[in-house]
mmCIF file of C-alpha atoms in Angstrom:
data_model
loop_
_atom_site.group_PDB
_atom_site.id
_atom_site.type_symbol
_atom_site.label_atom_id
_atom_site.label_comp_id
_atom_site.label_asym_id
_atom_site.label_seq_id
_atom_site.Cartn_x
_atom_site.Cartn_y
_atom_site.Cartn_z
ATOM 1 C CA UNK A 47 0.000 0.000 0.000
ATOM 2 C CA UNK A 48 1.700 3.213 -1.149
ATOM 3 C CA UNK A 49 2.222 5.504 1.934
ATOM 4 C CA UNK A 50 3.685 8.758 3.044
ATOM 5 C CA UNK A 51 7.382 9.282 3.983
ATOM 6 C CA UNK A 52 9.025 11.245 5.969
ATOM 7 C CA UNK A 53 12.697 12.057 6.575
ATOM 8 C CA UNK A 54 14.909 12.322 8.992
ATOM 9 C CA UNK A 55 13.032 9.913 11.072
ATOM 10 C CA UNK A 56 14.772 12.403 14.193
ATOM 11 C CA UNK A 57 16.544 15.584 13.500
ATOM 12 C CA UNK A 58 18.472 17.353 16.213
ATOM 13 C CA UNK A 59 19.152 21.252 15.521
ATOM 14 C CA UNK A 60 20.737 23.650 17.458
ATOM 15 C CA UNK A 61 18.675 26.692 18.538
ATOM 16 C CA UNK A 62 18.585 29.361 16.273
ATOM 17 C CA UNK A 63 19.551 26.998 13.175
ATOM 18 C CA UNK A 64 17.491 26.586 10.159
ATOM 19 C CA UNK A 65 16.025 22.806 9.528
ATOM 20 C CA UNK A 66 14.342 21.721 6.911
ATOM 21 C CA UNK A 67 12.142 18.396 7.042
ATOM 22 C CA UNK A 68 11.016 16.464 4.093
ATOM 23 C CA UNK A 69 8.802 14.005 3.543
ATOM 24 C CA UNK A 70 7.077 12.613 -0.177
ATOM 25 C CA UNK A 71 3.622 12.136 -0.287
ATOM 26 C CA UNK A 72 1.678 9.750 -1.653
ATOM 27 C CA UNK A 73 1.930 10.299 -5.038
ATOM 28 C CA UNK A 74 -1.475 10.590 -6.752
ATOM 29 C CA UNK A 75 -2.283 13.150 -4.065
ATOM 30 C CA UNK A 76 -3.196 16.828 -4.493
ATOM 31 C CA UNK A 77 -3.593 17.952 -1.108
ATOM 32 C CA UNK A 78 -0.495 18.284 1.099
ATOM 33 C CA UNK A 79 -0.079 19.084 5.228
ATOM 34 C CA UNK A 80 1.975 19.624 7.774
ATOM 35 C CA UNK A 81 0.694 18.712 11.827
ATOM 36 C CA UNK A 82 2.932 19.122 14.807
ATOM 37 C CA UNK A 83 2.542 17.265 18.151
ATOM 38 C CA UNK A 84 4.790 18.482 20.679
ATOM 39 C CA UNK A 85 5.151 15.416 23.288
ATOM 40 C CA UNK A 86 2.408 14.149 25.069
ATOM 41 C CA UNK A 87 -0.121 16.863 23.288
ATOM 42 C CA UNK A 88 -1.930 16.602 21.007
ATOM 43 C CA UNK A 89 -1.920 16.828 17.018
ATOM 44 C CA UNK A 90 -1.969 20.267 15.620
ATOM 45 C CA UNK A 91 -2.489 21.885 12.168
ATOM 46 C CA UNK A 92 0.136 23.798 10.729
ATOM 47 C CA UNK A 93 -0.280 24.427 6.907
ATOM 48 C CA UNK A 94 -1.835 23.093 4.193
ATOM 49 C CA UNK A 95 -0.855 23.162 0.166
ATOM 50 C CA UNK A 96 -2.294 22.583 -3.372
ATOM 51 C CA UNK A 97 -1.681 23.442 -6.725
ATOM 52 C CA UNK A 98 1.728 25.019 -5.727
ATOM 53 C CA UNK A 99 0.441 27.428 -2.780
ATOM 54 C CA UNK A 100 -0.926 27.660 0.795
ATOM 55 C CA UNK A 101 -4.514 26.785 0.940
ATOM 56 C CA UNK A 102 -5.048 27.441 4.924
ATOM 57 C CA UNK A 103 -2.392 28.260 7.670
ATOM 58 C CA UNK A 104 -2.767 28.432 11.479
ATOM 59 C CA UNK A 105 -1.565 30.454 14.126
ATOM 60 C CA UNK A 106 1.581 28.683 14.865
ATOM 61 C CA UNK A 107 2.860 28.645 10.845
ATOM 62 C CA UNK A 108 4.333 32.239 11.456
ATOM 63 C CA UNK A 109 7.319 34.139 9.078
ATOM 64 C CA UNK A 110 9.985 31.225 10.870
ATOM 65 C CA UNK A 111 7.938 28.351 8.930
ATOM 66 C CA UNK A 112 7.928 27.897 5.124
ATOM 67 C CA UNK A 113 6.468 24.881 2.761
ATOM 68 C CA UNK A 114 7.773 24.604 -0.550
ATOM 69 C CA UNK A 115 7.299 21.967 -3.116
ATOM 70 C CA UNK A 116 10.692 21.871 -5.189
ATOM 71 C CA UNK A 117 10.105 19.150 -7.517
ATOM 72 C CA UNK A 118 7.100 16.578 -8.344
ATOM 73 C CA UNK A 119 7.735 14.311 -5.667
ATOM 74 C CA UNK A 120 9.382 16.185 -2.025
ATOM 75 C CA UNK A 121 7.182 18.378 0.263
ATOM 76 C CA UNK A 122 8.742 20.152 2.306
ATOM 77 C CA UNK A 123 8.895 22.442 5.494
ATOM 78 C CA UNK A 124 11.074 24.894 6.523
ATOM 79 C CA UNK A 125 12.062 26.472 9.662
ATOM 80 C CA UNK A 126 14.330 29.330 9.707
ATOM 81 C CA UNK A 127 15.281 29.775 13.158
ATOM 82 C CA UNK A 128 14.432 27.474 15.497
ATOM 83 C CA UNK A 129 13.356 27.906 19.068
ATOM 84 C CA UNK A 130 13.100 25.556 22.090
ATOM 85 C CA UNK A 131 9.183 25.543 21.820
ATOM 86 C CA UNK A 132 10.003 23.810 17.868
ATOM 87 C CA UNK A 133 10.681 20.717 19.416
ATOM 88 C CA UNK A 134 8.086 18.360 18.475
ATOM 89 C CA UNK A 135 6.995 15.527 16.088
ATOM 90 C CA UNK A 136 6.065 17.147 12.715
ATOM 91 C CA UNK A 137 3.919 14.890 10.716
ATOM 92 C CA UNK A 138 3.319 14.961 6.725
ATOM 93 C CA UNK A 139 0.204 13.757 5.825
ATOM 94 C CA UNK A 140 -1.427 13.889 2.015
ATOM 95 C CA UNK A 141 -4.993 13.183 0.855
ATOM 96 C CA UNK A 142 -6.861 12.484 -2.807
ATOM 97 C CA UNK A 143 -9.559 15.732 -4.330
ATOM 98 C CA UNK A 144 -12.013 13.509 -5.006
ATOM 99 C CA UNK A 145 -15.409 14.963 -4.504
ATOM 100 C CA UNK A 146 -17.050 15.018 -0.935
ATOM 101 C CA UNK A 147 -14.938 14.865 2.254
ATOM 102 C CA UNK A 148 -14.717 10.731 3.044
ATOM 103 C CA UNK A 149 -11.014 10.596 1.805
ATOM 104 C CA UNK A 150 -8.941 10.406 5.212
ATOM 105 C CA UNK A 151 -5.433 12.302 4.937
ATOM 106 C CA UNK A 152 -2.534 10.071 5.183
ATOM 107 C CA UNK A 153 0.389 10.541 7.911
ATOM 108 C CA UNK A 154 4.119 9.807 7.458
ATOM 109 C CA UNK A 155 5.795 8.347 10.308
ATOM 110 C CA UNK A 156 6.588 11.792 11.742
ATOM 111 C CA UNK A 157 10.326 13.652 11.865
ATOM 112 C CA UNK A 158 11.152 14.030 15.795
ATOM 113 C CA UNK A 159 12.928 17.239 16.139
ATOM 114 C CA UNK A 160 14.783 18.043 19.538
ATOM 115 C CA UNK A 161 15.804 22.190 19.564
ATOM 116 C CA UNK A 162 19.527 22.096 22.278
ATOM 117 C CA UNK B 122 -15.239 25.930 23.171
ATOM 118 C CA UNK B 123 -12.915 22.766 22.242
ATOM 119 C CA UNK B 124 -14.099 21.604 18.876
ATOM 120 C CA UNK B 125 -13.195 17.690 19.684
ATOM 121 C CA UNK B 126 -13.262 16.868 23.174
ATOM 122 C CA UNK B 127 -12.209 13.026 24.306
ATOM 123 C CA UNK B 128 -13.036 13.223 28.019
ATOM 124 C CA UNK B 129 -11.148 9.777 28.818
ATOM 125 C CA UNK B 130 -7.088 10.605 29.154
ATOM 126 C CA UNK B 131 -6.790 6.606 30.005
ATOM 127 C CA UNK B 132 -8.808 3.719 29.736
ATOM 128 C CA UNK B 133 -8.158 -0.032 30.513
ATOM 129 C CA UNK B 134 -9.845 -3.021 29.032
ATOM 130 C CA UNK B 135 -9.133 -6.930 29.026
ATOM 131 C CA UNK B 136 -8.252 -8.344 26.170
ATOM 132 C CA UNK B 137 -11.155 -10.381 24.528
ATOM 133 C CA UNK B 138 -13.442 -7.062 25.731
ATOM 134 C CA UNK B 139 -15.016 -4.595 23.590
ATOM 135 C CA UNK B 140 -14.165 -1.123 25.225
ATOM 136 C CA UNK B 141 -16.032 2.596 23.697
ATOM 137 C CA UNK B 142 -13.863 5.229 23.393
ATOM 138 C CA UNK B 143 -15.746 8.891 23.638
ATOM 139 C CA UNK B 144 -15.436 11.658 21.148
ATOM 140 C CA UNK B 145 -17.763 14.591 21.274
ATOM 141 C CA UNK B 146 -17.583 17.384 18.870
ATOM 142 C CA UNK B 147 -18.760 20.963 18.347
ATOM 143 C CA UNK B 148 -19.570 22.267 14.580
ATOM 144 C CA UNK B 149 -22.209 24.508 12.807
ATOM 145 C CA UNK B 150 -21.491 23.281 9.278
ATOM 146 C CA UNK B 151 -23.363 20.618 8.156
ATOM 147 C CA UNK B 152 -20.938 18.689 6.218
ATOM 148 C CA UNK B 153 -18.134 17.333 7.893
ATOM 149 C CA UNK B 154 -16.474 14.434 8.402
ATOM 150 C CA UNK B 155 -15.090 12.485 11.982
ATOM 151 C CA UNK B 156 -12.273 10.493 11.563
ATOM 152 C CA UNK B 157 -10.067 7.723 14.315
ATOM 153 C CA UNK B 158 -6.284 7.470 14.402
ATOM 154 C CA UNK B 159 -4.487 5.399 16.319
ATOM 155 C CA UNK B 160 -1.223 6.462 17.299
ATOM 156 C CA UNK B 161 1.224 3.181 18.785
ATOM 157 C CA UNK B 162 3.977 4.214 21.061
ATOM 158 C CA UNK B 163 6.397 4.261 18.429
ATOM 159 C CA UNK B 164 4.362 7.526 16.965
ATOM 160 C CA UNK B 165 2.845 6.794 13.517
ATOM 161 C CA UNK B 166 -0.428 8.295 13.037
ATOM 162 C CA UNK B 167 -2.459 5.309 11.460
ATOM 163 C CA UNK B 168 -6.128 5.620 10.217
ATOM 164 C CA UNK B 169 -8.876 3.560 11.705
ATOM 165 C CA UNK B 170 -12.607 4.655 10.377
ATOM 166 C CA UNK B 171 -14.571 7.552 8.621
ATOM 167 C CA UNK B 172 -17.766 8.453 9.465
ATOM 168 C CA UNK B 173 -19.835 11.826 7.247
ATOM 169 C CA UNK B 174 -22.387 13.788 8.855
ATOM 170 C CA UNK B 175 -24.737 12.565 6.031
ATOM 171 C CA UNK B 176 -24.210 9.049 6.382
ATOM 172 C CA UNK B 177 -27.240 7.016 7.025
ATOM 173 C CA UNK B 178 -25.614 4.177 8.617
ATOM 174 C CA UNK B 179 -23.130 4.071 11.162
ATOM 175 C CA UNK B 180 -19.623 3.320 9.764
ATOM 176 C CA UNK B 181 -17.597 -0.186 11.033
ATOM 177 C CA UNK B 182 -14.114 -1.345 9.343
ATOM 178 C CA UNK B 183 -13.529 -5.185 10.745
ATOM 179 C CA UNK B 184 -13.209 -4.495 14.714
ATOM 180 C CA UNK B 185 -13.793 -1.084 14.664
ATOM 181 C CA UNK B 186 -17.050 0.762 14.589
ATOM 182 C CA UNK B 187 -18.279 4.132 15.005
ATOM 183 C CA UNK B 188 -21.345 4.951 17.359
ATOM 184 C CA UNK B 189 -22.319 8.024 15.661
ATOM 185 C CA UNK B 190 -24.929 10.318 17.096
ATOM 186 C CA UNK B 191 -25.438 13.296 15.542
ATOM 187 C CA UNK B 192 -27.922 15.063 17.735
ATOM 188 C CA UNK B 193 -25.809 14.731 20.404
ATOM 189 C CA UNK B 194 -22.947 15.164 18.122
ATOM 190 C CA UNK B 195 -20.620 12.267 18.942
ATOM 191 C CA UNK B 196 -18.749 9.923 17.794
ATOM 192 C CA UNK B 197 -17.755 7.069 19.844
ATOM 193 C CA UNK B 198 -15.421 4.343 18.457
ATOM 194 C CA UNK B 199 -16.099 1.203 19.574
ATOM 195 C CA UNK B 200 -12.774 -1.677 19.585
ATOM 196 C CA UNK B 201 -14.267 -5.218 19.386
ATOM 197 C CA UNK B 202 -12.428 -8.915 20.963
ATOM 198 C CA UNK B 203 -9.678 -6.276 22.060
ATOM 199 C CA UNK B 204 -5.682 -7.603 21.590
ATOM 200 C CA UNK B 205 -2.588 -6.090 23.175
ATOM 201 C CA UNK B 206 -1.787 -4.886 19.915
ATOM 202 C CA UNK B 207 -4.641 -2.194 20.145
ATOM 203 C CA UNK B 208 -2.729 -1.137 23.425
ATOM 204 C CA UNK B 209 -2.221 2.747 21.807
ATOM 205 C CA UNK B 210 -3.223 6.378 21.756
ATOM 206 C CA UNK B 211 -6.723 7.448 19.979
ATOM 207 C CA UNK B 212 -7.235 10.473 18.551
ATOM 208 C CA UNK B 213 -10.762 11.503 17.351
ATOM 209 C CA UNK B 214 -10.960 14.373 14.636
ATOM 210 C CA UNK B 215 -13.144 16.756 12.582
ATOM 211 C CA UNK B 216 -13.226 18.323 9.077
ATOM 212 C CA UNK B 217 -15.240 20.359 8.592
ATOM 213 C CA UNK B 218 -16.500 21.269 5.077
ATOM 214 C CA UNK B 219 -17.663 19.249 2.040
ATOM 215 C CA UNK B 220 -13.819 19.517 0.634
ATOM 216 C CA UNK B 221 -11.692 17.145 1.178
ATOM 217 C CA UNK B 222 -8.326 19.813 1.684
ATOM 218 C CA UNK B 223 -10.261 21.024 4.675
ATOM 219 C CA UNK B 224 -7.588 20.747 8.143
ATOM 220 C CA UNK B 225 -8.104 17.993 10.527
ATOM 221 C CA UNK B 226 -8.978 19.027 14.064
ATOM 222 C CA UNK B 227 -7.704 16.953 17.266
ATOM 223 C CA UNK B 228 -9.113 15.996 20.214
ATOM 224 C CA UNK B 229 -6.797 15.427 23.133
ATOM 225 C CA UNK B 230 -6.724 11.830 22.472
ATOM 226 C CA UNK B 231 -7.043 8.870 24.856
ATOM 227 C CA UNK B 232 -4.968 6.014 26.020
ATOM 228 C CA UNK B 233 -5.759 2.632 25.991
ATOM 229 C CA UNK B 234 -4.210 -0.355 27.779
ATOM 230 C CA UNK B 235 -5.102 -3.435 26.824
ATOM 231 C CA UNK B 236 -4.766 -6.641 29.973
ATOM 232 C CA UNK B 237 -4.475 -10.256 29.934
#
């Protein structure tokens, strides 16, 4: 079953360094996201992406955060200068356009990212 | 007001038991969707059941099944013949929407332990 991927599987940045996290989603998908879960919290919605652009950001996805999708494959997300508060699990997920809302989004196995 | 509220951080069950997990939500559109992840202790967010706010029936994939209902908007997933493997953290969420890009919206999730 084709599934989401994520890379590093755990990615430990100093604070104030730019990361980047990648993952490639599944790849007849349209719909791209990024979630954070920052340890024993729970899941949180960063950004979401189609056609080449930010469809819906929250709160949290400020000027440090970027998502850019460089070729037809990677997804990724950027942070420019990370902060303590960045650690967390970031999870990829991707989903199908396909009519009314019953297709679930798909999750990577998550990038754990520890800010020192 | 929370949008997903899971009002069990813990719950136990023997394995061979059925066990309800409880997910009540809050939303004024009429189209959305709930969905179940299950997320094992090694962190992968793994998809366990849909259920729309127009389905007619109540939605079930092999052991798990979703007491949906709607007037008193929840959305309680119910774990059949429990096994250790279901031992995990369950997250209920919410789009909200008839697309399918809309964001996913947590609950605080809820842990189960499965016993001999």
């Amino acid at each position: 079953e084709p599934e989401v991927t994520q890379t590093p599987s755990h990615q430990v940045t100093q604070m104030g360094q730019e990361v980047i996290l990648r993952c490639v989603p599944i790849s007849n998908h349209l719909y791209f996201y990024w979630y954070r879960q920052i340890l024993g919290q729970k899941v949180e919605f960063l950004v979401s992406f189609y056609n080449n652009e930010i469809s819906e950001k929250s709160e949290i996805f400020d000027d440090q955060f970027s998502v850019e999708r460089p070729d037809g494959s990677n997804f990724t997300l950027k942070i420019r200068s990370t902060k303590l508060e960045d650690s967390a699990m970031y999870f990829c997920a991707s989903s199908e356009v396909e009519g009314f809302s019953n297709q679930p989004q798909h999750f990577g196995d998550g990038t754990r990212l520890s800010i020192l | 007001a929370q949008k997903i509220t899971q009002t069990q951080p813990g719950m136990f069950v023997q394995e061979k038991e059925a066990v309800t997990l409880d997910c009540t939500y809050d939303t004024s559109d009429p189209s959305y969707g709930l969905f179940w992840y299950k997320q094992p202790s090694s962190g992968e967010m793994i998809f366990l059941i849909y259920q729309g706010s127009y389905d007619q029936q109540n939605a079930t994939e092999g052991r798990y099944s979703l007491n949906f209902q709607k007037a008193r908007k929840s959305a309680n997933l119910v774990i059949s013949a429990s096994q250790l493997g279901d031992s995990a953290m369950y997250f209920c969420a919410m789009r909200e929407g008839a697309g399918t890009a809309s964001k996913l919206t947590f609950g605080t999730g809820t842990r189960l332990q499965v016993t001999l």
